[in-house]
Every structure is written in structure tokens, then in C-alpha cells.
CSV table of C-alpha atoms and ligand atoms in Angstrom, one decimal:
chain,number,residue,atom,x,y,z
A,10,MET,CA,-19.2,16.1,-18.6
A,11,SER,CA,-20.4,12.8,-17.3
A,12,ARG,CA,-18.3,9.8,-18.3
A,13,GLN,CA,-19.3,6.3,-19.0
A,14,VAL,CA,-17.3,4.2,-16.6
A,15,TYR,CA,-16.6,0.5,-17.1
A,16,ILE,CA,-17.3,-1.6,-14.0
A,17,ASN,CA,-17.1,-5.4,-14.2
A,18,GLY,CA,-18.2,-5.7,-17.8
A,19,SER,CA,-20.8,-2.9,-18.1
A,20,PHE,CA,-20.7,0.8,-18.7
A,21,VAL,CA,-22.5,3.0,-16.2
A,22,PRO,CA,-22.7,6.8,-15.9
A,23,GLN,CA,-20.0,8.0,-13.5
A,24,GLU,CA,-22.6,9.0,-10.9
A,25,GLN,CA,-23.5,5.3,-10.7
A,26,ALA,CA,-20.0,4.0,-10.8
A,27,THR,CA,-19.5,3.1,-7.1
A,28,VAL,CA,-17.8,0.5,-5.0
A,29,SER,CA,-18.7,-0.9,-1.6
A,30,VAL,CA,-17.3,0.6,1.6
A,31,PHE,CA,-16.3,-3.0,2.4
A,32,ASP,CA,-14.1,-3.1,-0.6
A,33,HIS,CA,-10.5,-3.8,0.5
A,34,GLY,CA,-9.3,-1.5,-2.2
A,35,LEU,CA,-10.8,1.3,0.0
A,36,LEU,CA,-10.2,-0.3,3.4
A,37,TYR,CA,-6.6,-1.3,2.8
A,38,GLY,CA,-5.4,0.0,-0.5
A,39,ASP,CA,-5.5,-3.6,-1.5
A,40,GLY,CA,-5.6,-3.5,-5.3
A,41,VAL,CA,-3.6,-2.3,-8.4
A,42,PHE,CA,-3.9,0.2,-11.1
A,43,GLU,CA,-2.5,1.7,-14.3
A,44,GLY,CA,-2.5,5.1,-15.8
A,45,LEU,CA,-2.6,5.2,-19.6
A,46,ARG,CA,-2.7,7.8,-22.2
A,47,SER,CA,-4.6,8.0,-25.5
A,48,TYR,CA,-3.5,10.2,-28.5
A,49,SER,CA,-6.0,10.7,-31.3
A,50,GLY,CA,-8.1,7.9,-29.7
A,51,LYS,CA,-5.3,5.4,-29.7
A,52,VAL,CA,-3.9,4.2,-26.4
A,53,PHE,CA,-0.1,4.5,-26.2
A,54,ARG,CA,1.6,1.1,-25.5
A,55,LEU,CA,-1.6,-0.5,-24.3
A,56,GLU,CA,-0.3,-4.0,-24.2
A,57,ALA,CA,2.7,-3.0,-22.1
A,58,HIS,CA,0.5,-1.1,-19.6
A,59,VAL,CA,-1.9,-4.1,-19.3
A,60,ARG,CA,1.0,-6.5,-18.9
A,61,ARG,CA,2.3,-4.4,-16.0
A,62,LEU,CA,-1.2,-4.3,-14.4
A,63,TYR,CA,-1.3,-8.1,-14.5
A,64,GLU,CA,2.2,-8.3,-13.1
A,65,SER,CA,1.3,-6.0,-10.3
A,66,ALA,CA,-1.9,-8.1,-9.6
A,67,SER,CA,0.1,-11.4,-9.7
A,68,ALA,CA,2.6,-9.9,-7.2
A,69,ILE,CA,-0.2,-9.4,-4.7
A,70,SER,CA,-1.9,-12.7,-5.5
A,71,LEU,CA,-4.9,-10.9,-7.0
A,72,GLU,CA,-6.5,-12.8,-9.9
A,73,ILE,CA,-8.1,-10.4,-12.4
A,74,PRO,CA,-11.2,-12.1,-13.7
A,75,MET,CA,-10.6,-11.5,-17.4
A,76,SER,CA,-7.7,-12.0,-19.9
A,77,GLN,CA,-5.2,-9.4,-20.9
A,78,ALA,CA,-6.7,-9.3,-24.3
A,79,GLN,CA,-10.2,-8.7,-22.8
A,80,MET,CA,-8.7,-5.9,-20.6
A,81,CYS,CA,-7.1,-4.2,-23.7
A,82,GLU,CA,-10.5,-4.4,-25.5
A,83,ALA,CA,-12.3,-2.9,-22.5
A,84,ILE,CA,-9.8,-0.1,-22.3
A,85,ASP,CA,-10.1,0.7,-26.0
A,86,LEU,CA,-13.9,0.6,-25.7
A,87,SER,CA,-13.9,3.0,-22.8
A,88,VAL,CA,-11.9,5.5,-24.9
A,89,SER,CA,-14.2,5.2,-27.9
A,90,LYS,CA,-17.4,5.1,-25.9
A,91,ASN,CA,-16.5,8.5,-24.2
A,92,GLY,CA,-15.3,10.0,-27.5
A,93,ILE,CA,-11.9,10.7,-26.0
A,94,ASP,CA,-9.1,11.7,-28.4
A,95,ASP,CA,-6.3,12.9,-26.3
A,96,GLY,CA,-7.0,11.5,-22.9
A,97,TYR,CA,-6.0,9.8,-19.7
A,98,ILE,CA,-7.3,6.4,-18.7
A,99,ARG,CA,-7.3,4.9,-15.2
A,100,ALA,CA,-7.6,1.1,-14.9
A,101,VAL,CA,-8.1,-0.1,-11.4
A,102,VAL,CA,-8.6,-3.6,-10.0
A,103,THR,CA,-9.6,-3.9,-6.3
A,104,ARG,CA,-9.6,-6.9,-4.1
A,105,GLY,CA,-13.3,-6.7,-3.8
A,106,VAL,CA,-15.8,-6.8,-0.9
A,107,GLY,CA,-14.5,-8.5,2.2
A,108,THR,CA,-14.8,-8.3,5.9
A,109,LEU,CA,-13.3,-5.7,8.2
A,110,GLY,CA,-10.3,-8.0,8.7
A,111,LEU,CA,-7.3,-8.1,6.5
A,112,ASP,CA,-7.8,-11.6,5.1
A,113,PRO,CA,-7.9,-11.3,1.3
A,114,ASN,CA,-9.3,-14.8,1.0
A,115,ARG,CA,-12.5,-13.6,2.5
A,116,CYS,CA,-12.9,-11.1,-0.4
A,117,SER,CA,-15.1,-11.9,-3.3
A,118,ASN,CA,-15.4,-10.4,-6.7
A,119,PRO,CA,-12.4,-8.2,-7.5
A,120,GLN,CA,-13.8,-4.9,-9.0
A,121,VAL,CA,-12.4,-4.0,-12.5
A,122,ILE,CA,-12.9,-0.3,-13.1
A,123,ILE,CA,-11.9,1.7,-16.2
A,124,ILE,CA,-12.3,5.5,-16.3
A,125,ALA,CA,-11.4,7.3,-19.5
A,126,ASP,CA,-11.3,11.1,-19.2
A,127,THR,CA,-9.5,14.2,-20.7
A,128,ILE,CA,-6.0,14.9,-19.4
A,129,ALA,CA,-4.9,17.7,-17.1
A,130,LEU,CA,-1.5,18.6,-18.4
A,131,TYR,CA,1.3,20.5,-16.6
A,132,PRO,CA,1.4,24.1,-17.8
A,133,GLN,CA,3.3,24.7,-21.0
A,134,GLU,CA,5.7,27.1,-19.3
A,135,LEU,CA,7.1,24.2,-17.1
A,136,TYR,CA,8.0,22.3,-20.4
A,137,ASP,CA,9.6,25.5,-21.8
A,138,GLN,CA,11.5,26.6,-18.6
A,139,GLY,CA,11.9,23.3,-16.7
A,140,LEU,CA,10.8,22.2,-13.3
A,141,GLU,CA,12.3,22.9,-9.9
A,142,ILE,CA,12.2,19.9,-7.5
A,143,ILE,CA,13.5,19.0,-4.1
A,144,THR,CA,14.8,15.8,-2.6
A,145,SER,CA,12.2,14.4,-0.2
A,146,SER,CA,13.2,13.1,3.2
A,147,VAL,CA,10.7,10.3,2.5
A,148,ILE,CA,12.6,7.3,1.0
A,149,ARG,CA,11.1,4.7,-1.2
A,150,ASN,CA,9.6,1.7,0.6
A,151,HIS,CA,12.2,-0.9,1.4
A,152,PRO,CA,11.9,-3.5,-1.5
A,153,ALA,CA,11.4,-6.2,1.1
A,154,ALA,CA,8.4,-4.3,2.5
A,155,LEU,CA,6.7,-3.3,-0.8
A,156,SER,CA,8.3,-3.6,-4.2
A,157,ALA,CA,8.3,-0.4,-6.2
A,158,HIS,CA,7.4,-2.6,-9.2
A,159,ILE,CA,3.9,-3.2,-7.8
A,160,LYS,CA,1.7,-0.3,-8.9
A,161,SER,CA,-0.7,-0.8,-6.0
A,162,LEU,CA,-3.5,1.3,-4.7
A,163,ASN,CA,-1.4,2.1,-1.7
A,164,TYR,CA,0.6,5.2,-2.9
A,165,LEU,CA,1.1,6.7,0.6
A,166,ASN,CA,4.8,6.5,0.3
A,167,ASN,CA,4.7,8.6,-2.9
A,168,ILE,CA,2.0,10.9,-1.5
A,169,LEU,CA,4.0,11.7,1.6
A,170,ALA,CA,7.0,12.8,-0.6
A,171,LYS,CA,4.6,14.7,-2.8
A,172,ILE,CA,3.2,16.6,0.2
A,173,GLU,CA,6.8,17.5,1.2
A,174,GLY,CA,7.5,18.8,-2.4
A,175,LEU,CA,4.3,20.8,-2.5
A,176,GLN,CA,5.1,22.4,0.8
A,177,ALA,CA,8.4,23.5,-0.7
A,178,GLY,CA,6.5,24.9,-3.8
A,179,CYS,CA,7.5,22.0,-6.1
A,180,ILE,CA,5.1,19.8,-8.0
A,181,GLU,CA,7.5,16.9,-8.0
A,182,ALA,CA,9.9,15.5,-5.5
A,183,LEU,CA,12.9,13.2,-5.9
A,184,MET,CA,12.9,10.1,-3.7
A,185,LEU,CA,16.0,8.1,-2.7
A,186,ASN,CA,15.9,4.4,-1.9
A,187,HIS,CA,16.9,2.7,1.3
A,188,LYS,CA,20.5,2.7,0.1
A,189,GLY,CA,20.6,6.4,-0.3
A,190,GLU,CA,20.6,6.1,-4.1
A,191,VAL,CA,18.5,8.1,-6.4
A,192,ALA,CA,15.3,6.2,-7.2
A,193,GLU,CA,12.6,8.2,-9.0
A,194,CYS,CA,10.1,11.0,-8.4
A,195,THR,CA,6.6,10.5,-6.9
A,196,GLY,CA,5.0,9.8,-10.2
A,197,ASP,CA,7.8,10.0,-12.7
A,198,ASN,CA,11.2,8.4,-13.6
A,199,LEU,CA,14.4,10.3,-13.6
A,200,PHE,CA,17.1,10.7,-16.2
A,201,LEU,CA,20.4,12.6,-16.2
A,202,VAL,CA,22.7,13.6,-19.0
A,203,ARG,CA,26.5,13.7,-18.3
A,204,ASP,CA,29.0,14.2,-21.0
A,205,GLY,CA,26.5,13.3,-23.6
A,206,VAL,CA,25.6,9.9,-21.9
A,207,LEU,CA,22.0,9.3,-20.7
A,208,LEU,CA,21.9,8.0,-17.2
A,209,THR,CA,19.0,6.5,-15.3
A,210,PRO,CA,18.6,4.4,-12.1
A,211,PRO,CA,18.3,0.6,-12.8
A,212,LEU,CA,15.1,-1.3,-12.3
A,213,ASP,CA,16.4,-2.7,-9.0
A,214,ALA,CA,16.9,0.8,-7.5
A,215,SER,CA,13.3,0.8,-6.1
A,216,ILE,CA,11.7,2.3,-9.1
A,217,LEU,CA,8.6,1.6,-11.2
A,218,GLY,CA,9.6,0.3,-14.7
A,219,GLY,CA,8.1,3.2,-16.5
A,220,ILE,CA,6.5,2.6,-19.9
A,221,THR,CA,7.7,6.2,-20.9
A,222,ARG,CA,11.1,5.4,-19.4
A,223,ASP,CA,11.4,2.3,-21.7
A,224,ALA,CA,10.2,4.4,-24.7
A,225,VAL,CA,12.8,7.1,-24.0
A,226,ILE,CA,15.6,4.6,-23.6
A,227,GLU,CA,14.7,3.0,-27.0
A,228,LEU,CA,14.5,6.5,-28.6
A,229,ALA,CA,17.9,7.5,-27.2
A,230,ARG,CA,19.6,4.2,-28.4
A,231,GLY,CA,18.0,4.7,-31.8
A,232,ALA,CA,19.5,8.2,-31.9
A,233,THR,CA,22.9,6.6,-31.0
A,234,ILE,CA,22.9,8.3,-27.6
A,235,GLU,CA,24.6,6.0,-25.1
A,236,VAL,CA,22.3,4.9,-22.2
A,237,GLN,CA,23.4,3.6,-18.9
A,238,GLU,CA,21.1,2.1,-16.3
A,239,THR,CA,23.2,2.7,-13.3
A,240,ALA,CA,23.1,3.5,-9.6
A,241,LEU,CA,23.1,7.3,-9.1
A,242,THR,CA,23.7,9.5,-6.1
A,243,LYS,CA,22.2,12.9,-5.3
A,244,ASP,CA,25.6,14.4,-6.2
A,245,ASP,CA,25.3,12.9,-9.7
A,246,VAL,CA,22.1,14.8,-10.0
A,247,TYR,CA,23.6,18.1,-8.8
A,248,SER,CA,26.6,17.8,-11.1
A,249,ALA,CA,24.7,16.6,-14.1
A,250,ASP,CA,24.6,18.6,-17.4
A,251,GLU,CA,20.9,18.0,-17.8
A,252,CYS,CA,17.9,16.4,-15.9
A,253,PHE,CA,14.5,15.4,-17.0
A,254,LEU,CA,11.5,13.3,-15.8
A,255,THR,CA,9.3,10.8,-17.8
A,256,GLY,CA,5.8,9.6,-17.1
A,257,THR,CA,2.6,8.8,-18.9
A,258,ALA,CA,1.0,12.1,-18.0
A,259,ALA,CA,4.2,14.3,-18.1
A,260,GLU,CA,5.8,12.7,-21.2
A,261,VAL,CA,9.3,14.2,-21.0
A,262,ILE,CA,9.7,17.3,-18.8
A,263,PRO,CA,13.0,19.1,-18.1
A,264,VAL,CA,14.2,19.7,-14.5
A,265,VAL,CA,16.4,22.7,-14.1
A,266,LYS,CA,16.8,23.1,-10.3
A,267,VAL,CA,17.2,20.4,-7.6
A,268,ASP,CA,17.3,21.4,-3.9
A,269,SER,CA,17.9,25.0,-5.0
A,270,ARG,CA,21.0,24.0,-7.1
A,271,LEU,CA,21.0,24.8,-10.8
A,272,ILE,CA,21.3,21.8,-13.1
A,273,GLY,CA,23.7,22.5,-15.9
A,274,THR,CA,23.0,26.0,-17.3
A,275,GLY,CA,19.7,26.1,-15.5
A,276,LYS,CA,17.8,25.8,-18.8
A,277,PRO,CA,16.5,22.7,-20.5
A,278,GLY,CA,19.4,21.1,-22.3
A,279,PRO,CA,19.8,20.0,-25.9
A,280,VAL,CA,19.6,16.2,-25.2
A,281,THR,CA,16.5,16.7,-23.1
A,282,LEU,CA,14.8,18.9,-25.8
A,283,ASP,CA,15.7,16.4,-28.5
A,284,LEU,CA,14.3,13.4,-26.5
A,285,LYS,CA,11.2,15.4,-25.6
A,286,ASP,CA,10.6,16.1,-29.3
A,287,ARG,CA,11.2,12.5,-30.3
A,288,PHE,CA,8.8,11.2,-27.7
A,289,HIS,CA,6.2,13.7,-28.6
A,290,ARG,CA,6.4,12.5,-32.2
A,291,LEU,CA,6.5,8.8,-31.3
A,292,ALA,CA,3.4,9.1,-29.0
A,293,ARG,CA,1.5,10.9,-31.8
A,294,SER,CA,2.7,8.8,-34.7
B,317,LIG,N1,7.2,6.2,-11.2
B,317,LIG,C1,6.1,6.1,-10.5
B,317,LIG,C2,6.1,6.0,-9.0
B,317,LIG,C3,4.8,6.3,-11.1
B,317,LIG,O1,3.7,6.2,-10.5
B,317,LIG,C4,4.9,6.4,-12.5
B,317,LIG,C5,3.5,6.4,-13.3
B,317,LIG,N2,2.8,7.7,-13.0
B,317,LIG,C6,6.1,6.5,-13.3
B,317,LIG,C7,7.2,6.3,-12.5
B,317,LIG,C8,6.1,6.6,-14.7
B,317,LIG,O2,5.7,5.5,-15.4
B,317,LIG,P1,5.0,5.5,-16.8
B,317,LIG,O3,5.9,6.0,-17.7
B,317,LIG,O4,4.7,4.1,-17.1
B,317,LIG,O5,3.8,6.3,-16.6
């Protein structure tokens, strides 16, 4: 089905939704993006996603030529115009057309693109039985090289880890940071449960501050589950009672095996299943 794609203030059929080969988003991955989700036509935590998009843009000195409120409106409109109920939305801002050199000051017209489409979900059996993942040998970018808080169009760090995971038969891979601590997976945040306490790496562990992560922390605290944002090692993962991942597309998905080691009983645990249900209800409320 052909989608109506938003580009710079207008909607065009997806076949006509194109950017220049001189756009630095293409030439250098110079731009930022967000992945959002709609449930029954309503975008989940729209303002938080848009705030993160603008923070990413600001971190790379990219000025988005519209306000956050206008961006929210354009995203809502993309969803309604395409008749999307349960969908996935990609918002992209590129640096725009420039020369073949790096200089971002020679770029004009950042391109603002919004694509609203249906969502490709992980198979249900992975939610029921849990994922198997590996630890990738690819570490997160050093924060002094590229902060994990910037959701930039350059995802090669994550893609290299994803390739390693896929070669091992896993759809997700765990990434450590430059200190050897657990950071996150290639497109999802990671949580552990140990003795009834929910543990997750802190924001300064080279992770993206996930919107789903925030929601799960709130839900857990609301359910009087203790939450600690704390540095974790691979051994903490191996010895955890439960493990799960969070992300806009995945929501909450259990992990039952890491590097061929069973986590807990090897089945999705009770805290994971409880939070998975709570998130499911929150997103659809
Ligand atoms: N970490 C990375 C590297 C991501 O790209 C994402 C988003 N796909 C997440 C974590 C999860 O963030 P959110 O819950 O905001 O989707």
C-alpha cells in the first residue's frame, strides 16, 4: 500500500518521497531520527519522542526548521492521513543538501521526513518463549566519540553488532560499553531481575535513554518493585533470575538465554511477564 509521506511540510505519495544524493544524511549519516508507535491511532508518548529528537538534533548542531509542537502535529497528521491504527512512525531530519565535503555549514535546507506505516512485530512465540541473544564483540561507541544519547542516522555501531548477532542466529545482541559494562542491545534497552529487584544500566553507561525504558521504570515503581539504575557486568546478566528487553517496536520481550547460558529457569519469569502485561495495558489505555 502506498503511503503518504511527509516531506518539509507537504504530503506526497511514497514513490515521490525522495532526497538528493547530495544530502549529508545519505553521504555521511549526518542527521537524526526517531521511531514511534501508534496504538488505535494515538502516538505513544509523542512529546517525549519529539523532545528526544530535538535533543539529538541540538547535540549535532542541527536546527530543525519547525517547533516541537509543529512536529507533534505533523506526526499525528501522518498517522491519521494514512489511516494507521496500530503502526510505526519514523521521523527523520537530515542535514540537507551540501557539497561532497564534510562541512555542515555548506548544507542548506534540513529535510524533515515522516513515514507512518504498519508495524512488523516479532513473532508471538518469541514473547511466549523468550529470546536467545549473544554478547557482541562490538562495543558501544566511546562516549567521547559519539554519545549513545544521540539517535543519529549513523547506526553502524549497532548494525555491526546486529550482524554478529544474526550470524549467531540471534535477532538481538548485547553490547558492552568501553568500560566493559553492560550497555544495551542494538535497538533495545536491557533489564535484569535479581532477588525481586529490577536492575538496568544507568543513562551514563552508553545507552539510549529509551522511552519504553522510562515507562517500564515508572510501572515497576508504581507496582512497588524496587528499581536500581546501576552499572552491570556480563556476570550479572548470566546470574540474573530474569532478563528482558524494552523498545518502541518490541515493547517488553523476555530473554531466556545469553551466550548459550540459561537465565534463571530458562523461561520468561514472573516479574518480566507482569511488567510486559502492565506495559501492554498502558500503551493501549
Ligand atoms: N537503544 C537503542 C540503541 C535504540 O535504538 C532504541 C530504539 N529502537 C532503544 C534503545 C529503545 O528506545 P525506545 O524505548 O525509546 O524505543
